[in-house]
Tab-separated table of C-alpha atoms and ligand atoms in Angstrom:
chain	number	residue	atom	x	y	z
A	1	UNK	CA	15.278	-12.699	26.382
A	2	UNK	CA	18.658	-13.489	24.830
A	3	UNK	CA	20.769	-10.624	23.530
A	4	UNK	CA	20.500	-12.240	20.145
A	5	UNK	CA	16.740	-11.881	19.988
A	6	UNK	CA	17.095	-8.224	21.055
A	7	UNK	CA	19.345	-7.376	18.139
A	8	UNK	CA	17.721	-5.245	15.448
A	9	UNK	CA	16.919	-6.515	11.983
A	10	UNK	CA	20.088	-7.193	10.090
A	11	UNK	CA	20.657	-5.274	6.913
A	12	UNK	CA	18.856	-7.858	4.801
A	13	UNK	CA	16.833	-6.738	1.815
A	14	UNK	CA	13.107	-7.286	2.176
A	15	UNK	CA	11.706	-10.121	0.068
A	16	UNK	CA	8.190	-10.409	1.394
A	17	UNK	CA	5.308	-7.970	1.221
A	18	UNK	CA	2.019	-8.259	3.076
A	19	UNK	CA	-1.154	-6.826	1.538
A	20	UNK	CA	-4.084	-6.596	3.974
A	21	UNK	CA	-7.077	-6.806	1.632
A	22	UNK	CA	-9.837	-8.208	3.802
A	23	UNK	CA	-11.801	-4.965	4.296
A	24	UNK	CA	-15.372	-4.629	3.052
A	25	UNK	CA	-14.825	-1.359	1.208
A	26	UNK	CA	-18.213	-0.060	2.318
A	27	UNK	CA	-17.315	3.463	1.255
A	28	UNK	CA	-17.539	2.353	-2.353
A	29	UNK	CA	-20.886	0.556	-2.178
A	30	UNK	CA	-22.687	-0.454	-4.299
A	31	UNK	CA	-19.765	-1.438	-6.583
A	32	UNK	CA	-17.994	-3.232	-3.712
A	33	UNK	CA	-20.959	-5.567	-3.343
A	34	UNK	CA	-19.179	-7.760	-5.879
A	35	UNK	CA	-15.941	-5.963	-6.815
A	36	UNK	CA	-13.353	-5.708	-4.045
A	37	UNK	CA	-12.155	-2.120	-3.677
A	38	UNK	CA	-8.603	-3.299	-4.409
A	39	UNK	CA	-9.869	-4.290	-7.863
A	40	UNK	CA	-11.140	-0.794	-8.721
A	41	UNK	CA	-9.144	0.408	-11.722
A	42	UNK	CA	-7.054	3.456	-12.350
A	43	UNK	CA	-7.223	3.452	-16.171
A	44	UNK	CA	-6.712	-0.273	-16.869
A	45	UNK	CA	-4.912	-1.647	-13.815
A	46	UNK	CA	-6.587	-2.481	-10.515
A	47	UNK	CA	-5.320	-0.680	-7.416
A	48	UNK	CA	-3.784	-3.883	-6.089
A	49	UNK	CA	-1.600	-4.190	-9.200
A	50	UNK	CA	-0.007	-0.792	-8.565
A	51	UNK	CA	0.939	-1.885	-5.043
A	52	UNK	CA	2.184	-5.270	-6.261
A	53	UNK	CA	4.329	-3.657	-8.972
A	54	UNK	CA	5.820	-1.323	-6.364
A	55	UNK	CA	6.657	-4.284	-4.100
A	56	UNK	CA	8.273	-6.246	-6.918
A	57	UNK	CA	10.284	-3.191	-7.963
A	58	UNK	CA	11.525	-2.946	-4.364
A	59	UNK	CA	12.845	-6.518	-4.608
A	60	UNK	CA	9.981	-8.574	-3.170
A	61	UNK	CA	9.375	-12.027	-4.622
A	62	UNK	CA	6.799	-13.272	-2.120
A	63	UNK	CA	3.468	-11.474	-1.953
A	64	UNK	CA	1.209	-12.344	0.948
A	65	UNK	CA	-2.433	-11.359	0.621
A	66	UNK	CA	-4.484	-11.303	3.797
A	67	UNK	CA	-7.903	-11.919	2.459
A	68	UNK	CA	-11.338	-13.366	3.200
A	69	UNK	CA	-14.059	-15.440	1.586
A	70	UNK	CA	-15.554	-12.450	-0.239
A	71	UNK	CA	-12.349	-11.531	-2.023
A	72	UNK	CA	-11.984	-14.377	-4.525
A	73	UNK	CA	-11.628	-11.866	-7.340
A	74	UNK	CA	-8.155	-10.949	-6.066
A	75	UNK	CA	-6.919	-14.560	-6.086
A	76	UNK	CA	-8.514	-15.083	-9.497
A	77	UNK	CA	-6.783	-12.009	-10.837
A	78	UNK	CA	-3.329	-13.287	-9.849
A	79	UNK	CA	-4.051	-16.823	-11.018
A	80	UNK	CA	-2.804	-18.006	-14.399
A	81	UNK	CA	-5.466	-17.508	-17.107
A	82	UNK	CA	-4.664	-20.519	-19.319
A	83	UNK	CA	-7.529	-20.161	-21.757
A	84	UNK	CA	-7.036	-16.448	-22.261
A	85	UNK	CA	-3.272	-16.794	-22.658
A	86	UNK	CA	-3.715	-19.597	-25.157
A	87	UNK	CA	-6.143	-17.509	-27.197
A	88	UNK	CA	-3.889	-14.435	-27.215
A	89	UNK	CA	-0.905	-16.584	-28.135
A	90	UNK	CA	-2.736	-18.235	-31.007
A	91	UNK	CA	-3.881	-14.918	-32.429
A	92	UNK	CA	-0.386	-13.422	-32.106
A	93	UNK	CA	-1.452	-10.715	-29.641
A	94	UNK	CA	1.931	-10.738	-27.950
A	95	UNK	CA	1.648	-7.335	-26.274
A	96	UNK	CA	-1.594	-8.269	-24.572
A	97	UNK	CA	-0.169	-11.643	-23.659
A	98	UNK	CA	2.731	-9.914	-21.932
A	99	UNK	CA	0.318	-7.680	-20.033
A	100	UNK	CA	-1.636	-10.660	-18.789
A	101	UNK	CA	1.463	-12.662	-17.861
A	102	UNK	CA	3.174	-9.762	-16.114
A	103	UNK	CA	0.364	-9.420	-13.587
A	104	UNK	CA	2.607	-11.783	-11.636
A	105	UNK	CA	6.052	-12.032	-13.264
A	106	UNK	CA	8.072	-15.250	-13.269
A	107	UNK	CA	9.863	-15.820	-9.999
A	108	UNK	CA	7.229	-13.996	-7.939
A	109	UNK	CA	4.738	-16.015	-5.936
A	110	UNK	CA	1.438	-15.061	-4.378
A	111	UNK	CA	0.296	-16.577	-1.098
A	112	UNK	CA	-3.201	-16.149	0.278
A	113	UNK	CA	-3.897	-16.210	3.984
A	114	UNK	CA	-7.412	-15.993	5.355
A	115	UNK	CA	-8.308	-13.449	8.001
A	116	UNK	CA	-11.422	-15.085	9.356
A	117	UNK	CA	-12.500	-12.122	11.484
A	118	UNK	CA	-12.052	-8.423	10.755
A	119	UNK	CA	-10.254	-7.542	13.992
A	120	UNK	CA	-8.140	-4.685	12.638
A	121	UNK	CA	-5.011	-3.918	10.607
A	122	UNK	CA	-2.708	-5.235	13.345
A	123	UNK	CA	-4.580	-8.524	13.387
A	124	UNK	CA	-4.393	-8.756	9.581
A	125	UNK	CA	-0.605	-8.312	9.681
A	126	UNK	CA	-0.328	-10.913	12.452
A	127	UNK	CA	-2.059	-13.407	10.122
A	128	UNK	CA	1.123	-13.287	7.969
A	129	UNK	CA	3.418	-14.358	10.819
A	130	UNK	CA	3.911	-17.993	9.772
A	131	UNK	CA	4.641	-17.045	6.158
A	132	UNK	CA	6.989	-14.135	6.903
A	133	UNK	CA	9.002	-15.889	9.608
A	134	UNK	CA	12.025	-14.132	11.064
A	135	UNK	CA	12.943	-11.546	8.477
A	136	UNK	CA	12.161	-7.892	7.784
A	137	UNK	CA	9.120	-7.458	5.569
A	138	UNK	CA	6.882	-4.849	3.969
A	139	UNK	CA	3.261	-4.013	4.661
A	140	UNK	CA	1.476	-2.238	1.822
A	141	UNK	CA	-2.003	-0.750	1.973
A	142	UNK	CA	-3.229	-0.698	-1.640
A	143	UNK	CA	-5.632	2.192	-0.930
A	144	UNK	CA	-2.596	4.414	-0.808
A	145	UNK	CA	-1.478	4.733	-4.395
A	146	UNK	CA	1.883	6.453	-4.745
A	147	UNK	CA	2.742	7.980	-8.079
A	148	UNK	CA	6.382	8.627	-8.674
A	149	UNK	CA	8.548	9.252	-11.729
A	150	UNK	CA	11.657	7.816	-10.051
A	151	UNK	CA	12.001	4.735	-7.842
A	152	UNK	CA	8.790	3.684	-6.087
A	153	UNK	CA	8.176	4.595	-2.464
A	154	UNK	CA	8.791	1.074	-1.154
A	155	UNK	CA	12.090	0.758	-3.046
A	156	UNK	CA	13.205	4.038	-1.452
A	157	UNK	CA	12.225	2.730	1.980
A	158	UNK	CA	13.831	-0.673	1.458
A	159	UNK	CA	17.122	1.111	0.704
A	160	UNK	CA	16.913	3.011	3.999
A	161	UNK	CA	15.934	-0.127	5.950
A	162	UNK	CA	18.832	-2.045	4.440
A	163	UNK	CA	21.298	0.755	5.084
A	164	UNK	CA	20.273	1.409	8.696
A	165	UNK	CA	18.971	-2.017	9.734
A	166	UNK	CA	15.870	-0.194	10.965
A	167	UNK	CA	12.147	-0.398	10.465
A	168	UNK	CA	10.894	2.351	8.170
A	169	UNK	CA	7.446	3.924	7.936
A	170	UNK	CA	6.279	6.232	5.146
A	171	UNK	CA	4.964	9.609	6.298
A	172	UNK	CA	3.652	12.828	4.825
A	173	UNK	CA	2.467	16.153	6.173
A	174	UNK	CA	-1.312	16.541	6.454
A	175	UNK	CA	-3.460	19.511	7.515
A	176	UNK	CA	-3.976	19.448	11.288
A	177	UNK	CA	-7.744	19.028	10.914
A	178	UNK	CA	-7.077	15.627	9.305
A	179	UNK	CA	-4.985	13.989	12.044
A	180	UNK	CA	-7.942	11.856	13.207
A	181	UNK	CA	-7.778	9.952	9.892
A	182	UNK	CA	-4.182	8.750	10.301
A	183	UNK	CA	-1.515	7.282	12.488
A	184	UNK	CA	0.515	10.335	13.588
A	185	UNK	CA	4.195	10.242	14.541
A	186	UNK	CA	6.503	12.320	16.724
A	187	UNK	CA	10.118	12.267	15.554
A	188	UNK	CA	13.605	13.532	16.231
A	189	UNK	CA	14.899	16.117	13.776
A	190	UNK	CA	14.948	14.893	10.183
A	191	UNK	CA	18.169	14.382	8.321
A	192	UNK	CA	17.372	14.416	4.632
A	193	UNK	CA	14.157	12.340	4.332
A	194	UNK	CA	14.571	10.351	7.561
A	195	UNK	CA	13.705	11.027	11.193
A	196	UNK	CA	13.722	8.589	14.104
A	197	UNK	CA	10.226	8.013	15.447
A	198	UNK	CA	9.868	8.729	19.161
A	199	UNK	CA	6.109	8.298	19.425
A	200	UNK	CA	3.194	7.109	17.318
A	201	UNK	CA	-0.536	7.305	17.965
A	202	UNK	CA	-3.528	6.077	15.976
A	203	UNK	CA	-5.931	8.734	14.723
A	204	UNK	CA	-5.533	11.421	17.406
A	205	UNK	CA	-7.849	14.420	17.438
A	206	UNK	CA	-6.166	17.582	16.094
A	207	UNK	CA	-5.801	19.193	19.539
A	208	UNK	CA	-3.803	16.269	20.967
A	209	UNK	CA	-1.915	15.108	17.859
A	210	UNK	CA	1.857	15.128	18.542
A	211	UNK	CA	2.533	16.510	15.042
A	212	UNK	CA	0.964	16.662	11.593
A	213	UNK	CA	3.199	13.942	10.139
A	214	UNK	CA	0.863	11.172	9.062
A	215	UNK	CA	1.567	7.516	8.392
A	216	UNK	CA	0.972	6.493	4.788
A	217	UNK	CA	0.323	2.836	3.947
A	218	UNK	CA	3.896	1.636	3.423
A	219	UNK	CA	5.885	-0.008	6.202
A	220	UNK	CA	9.149	-1.972	6.407
A	221	UNK	CA	8.973	-3.818	9.702
A	222	UNK	CA	11.209	-5.819	11.978
A	223	UNK	CA	9.704	-9.324	12.529
A	224	UNK	CA	9.695	-8.575	16.257
A	225	UNK	CA	6.407	-6.797	15.477
A	226	UNK	CA	4.632	-10.184	15.421
A	227	UNK	CA	5.368	-10.959	19.076
A	228	UNK	CA	4.230	-7.442	19.968
A	229	UNK	CA	1.031	-7.793	17.936
A	230	UNK	CA	0.223	-10.992	19.813
A	231	UNK	CA	-0.067	-9.004	23.040
A	232	UNK	CA	-1.595	-5.854	21.552
A	233	UNK	CA	-5.026	-5.183	23.011
A	234	UNK	CA	-7.836	-3.702	20.930
A	235	UNK	CA	-7.273	0.044	20.620
A	236	UNK	CA	-8.895	2.789	18.531
A	237	UNK	CA	-12.286	1.655	17.233
A	238	UNK	CA	-12.026	-1.574	19.247
A	239	UNK	CA	-9.553	-2.937	16.660
A	240	UNK	CA	-6.088	-4.439	17.050
A	241	UNK	CA	-4.028	-1.587	15.664
A	242	UNK	CA	-0.689	-1.963	13.887
A	243	UNK	CA	0.114	1.515	15.200
A	244	UNK	CA	-0.079	0.306	18.825
A	245	UNK	CA	2.347	-2.556	18.169
A	246	UNK	CA	4.718	-0.116	16.446
A	247	UNK	CA	4.488	2.109	19.535
A	248	UNK	CA	5.707	-0.877	21.578
A	249	UNK	CA	8.451	-1.615	19.021
A	250	UNK	CA	9.885	1.893	19.535
A	251	UNK	CA	11.098	0.881	22.997
A	252	UNK	CA	13.198	-1.929	21.515
A	253	UNK	CA	14.260	-1.010	18.010
A	254	UNK	CA	14.933	1.937	15.746
A	255	UNK	CA	11.930	2.885	13.667
A	256	UNK	CA	12.454	5.651	11.118
A	257	UNK	CA	9.849	7.888	9.556
A	258	UNK	CA	10.563	8.401	5.881
A	259	UNK	CA	9.306	11.266	3.719
A	260	UNK	CA	9.068	9.475	0.393
A	261	UNK	CA	9.484	11.075	-2.988
A	262	UNK	CA	6.216	10.836	-4.913
A	263	UNK	CA	2.571	11.827	-4.713
A	264	UNK	CA	0.160	9.771	-2.661
A	265	UNK	CA	-3.494	9.403	-3.586
A	266	UNK	CA	-5.906	8.157	-0.953
A	267	UNK	CA	-7.866	5.785	-3.160
A	268	UNK	CA	-9.886	4.700	-0.143
A	269	UNK	CA	-11.944	7.852	-0.801
A	270	UNK	CA	-13.976	8.912	-3.829
A	271	UNK	CA	-11.974	12.086	-4.293
A	272	UNK	CA	-8.632	10.262	-4.056
A	273	UNK	CA	-9.727	7.786	-6.698
A	274	UNK	CA	-10.771	10.642	-8.993
A	275	UNK	CA	-7.503	12.530	-8.400
A	276	UNK	CA	-5.450	9.421	-9.146
A	277	UNK	CA	-7.385	8.782	-12.350
A	278	UNK	CA	-6.835	12.367	-13.493
A	279	UNK	CA	-3.122	12.188	-12.690
A	280	UNK	CA	-2.548	8.871	-14.422
A	281	UNK	CA	-4.604	9.956	-17.421
A	282	UNK	CA	-2.670	13.222	-17.806
A	283	UNK	CA	0.600	11.309	-17.507
A	284	UNK	CA	-0.461	8.516	-19.881
A	285	UNK	CA	1.664	8.103	-22.985
A	286	UNK	CA	-1.316	7.499	-25.279
A	287	UNK	CA	-4.268	9.083	-23.486
A	288	UNK	CA	-2.825	12.270	-22.042
A	289	UNK	CA	-3.644	14.657	-24.898
A	290	UNK	CA	-7.231	13.427	-25.180
A	291	UNK	CA	-7.642	13.354	-21.435
A	292	UNK	CA	-6.551	16.993	-21.163
A	293	UNK	CA	-8.941	18.039	-23.924
A	294	UNK	CA	-11.895	16.216	-22.397
A	295	UNK	CA	-11.178	17.694	-18.993
A	296	UNK	CA	-11.108	21.166	-20.541
A	297	UNK	CA	-14.277	20.444	-22.520
A	298	UNK	CA	-16.060	19.194	-19.407
A	299	UNK	CA	-15.070	22.333	-17.481
A	300	UNK	CA	-16.236	24.568	-20.350
A	301	UNK	CA	-19.510	22.721	-20.849
A	302	UNK	CA	-20.354	22.805	-17.186
A	303	UNK	CA	-19.486	26.490	-17.121
A	304	UNK	CA	-16.826	25.975	-14.476
A	305	UNK	CA	-14.593	29.036	-14.450
A	306	UNK	CA	-11.685	29.555	-12.075
A	307	UNK	CA	-12.366	27.761	-8.852
A	308	UNK	CA	-12.430	29.955	-5.731
B	401	G1P	C1	-4.464	2.793	8.415
B	401	G1P	C2	-3.577	2.935	9.636
B	401	G1P	C3	-3.202	4.393	9.854
B	401	G1P	C4	-2.549	4.941	8.604
B	401	G1P	C5	-3.457	4.739	7.383
B	401	G1P	C6	-2.731	5.129	6.103
B	401	G1P	O1	-5.701	3.423	8.685
B	401	G1P	O2	-4.249	2.397	10.763
B	401	G1P	O3	-2.308	4.487	10.941
B	401	G1P	O4	-2.266	6.314	8.760
B	401	G1P	O5	-3.859	3.366	7.265
B	401	G1P	O6	-3.565	5.028	4.987
B	401	G1P	P1	-7.015	3.237	7.765
B	401	G1P	O7	-6.905	4.258	6.685
B	401	G1P	O8	-6.944	1.827	7.216
B	401	G1P	O9	-8.170	3.455	8.659
């Protein structure tokens, strides 16, 4: 290998974001029979839109969706809705028109790549290889919704990646009994929000987990990951794991764990979806007052006093 190909990612700003959205979403059946889980709404925006907005805010102009034949609703959603736009325009509903148009702002393009077989997250990311090419890029898992008053999590990470020329992975502390639900990292000491990753393992049992720092679905990755994914064997659950390719990347490049500012909701679970809805409702400029009252009324009516 030439020394050139061993050099780490240059300090280029990420422009491309990969969204693996080919999962079946079985946890949310029956709704996911016809509605992809990425299209489940928090108030009036589908989950995927929150992730897309975060990517665009971070500077991405190319959005790559790794999808499958059952997920047409996602492509339809990002397609231009001529008839609807025409109607809104004619009736002077400019605010709504803006909403519809801003699903995908001017200058941002969406590319759809088919993942024919569900072979794992690593395999899904590998499907983006030809579109991403040889530049650092983001991977965003739309299940992980990150609420933040300041800059979005990916924008924070892109700054670090650009500054250090490193790969960057979002992490947060989880209770030890939950390590088997996450990629778990071992790191050097943190300086501010960043710590160099020294080890990473997919979904370890609590007694063997190297720490309780869990990977959250935001990654800025060196394109070298693609070559590593090509030789990654099926791991946990018989799937090609992104975590295993990142473990191989550690030997070659700097990969930083980043404790983002913001609150993450695991919208891949019922409870996470409920928590996110409550949070966004309470923080909503129009709905918050009513939302608070109805929550109080529901608690009173159901006779729920202080929870234990
Ligand atoms: C995936 C990753 C895991 C990561 C998690 C974050 O797992 O494989 O390393 O911690 O996303 O949400 P999944 O939740 O898709 O099983």
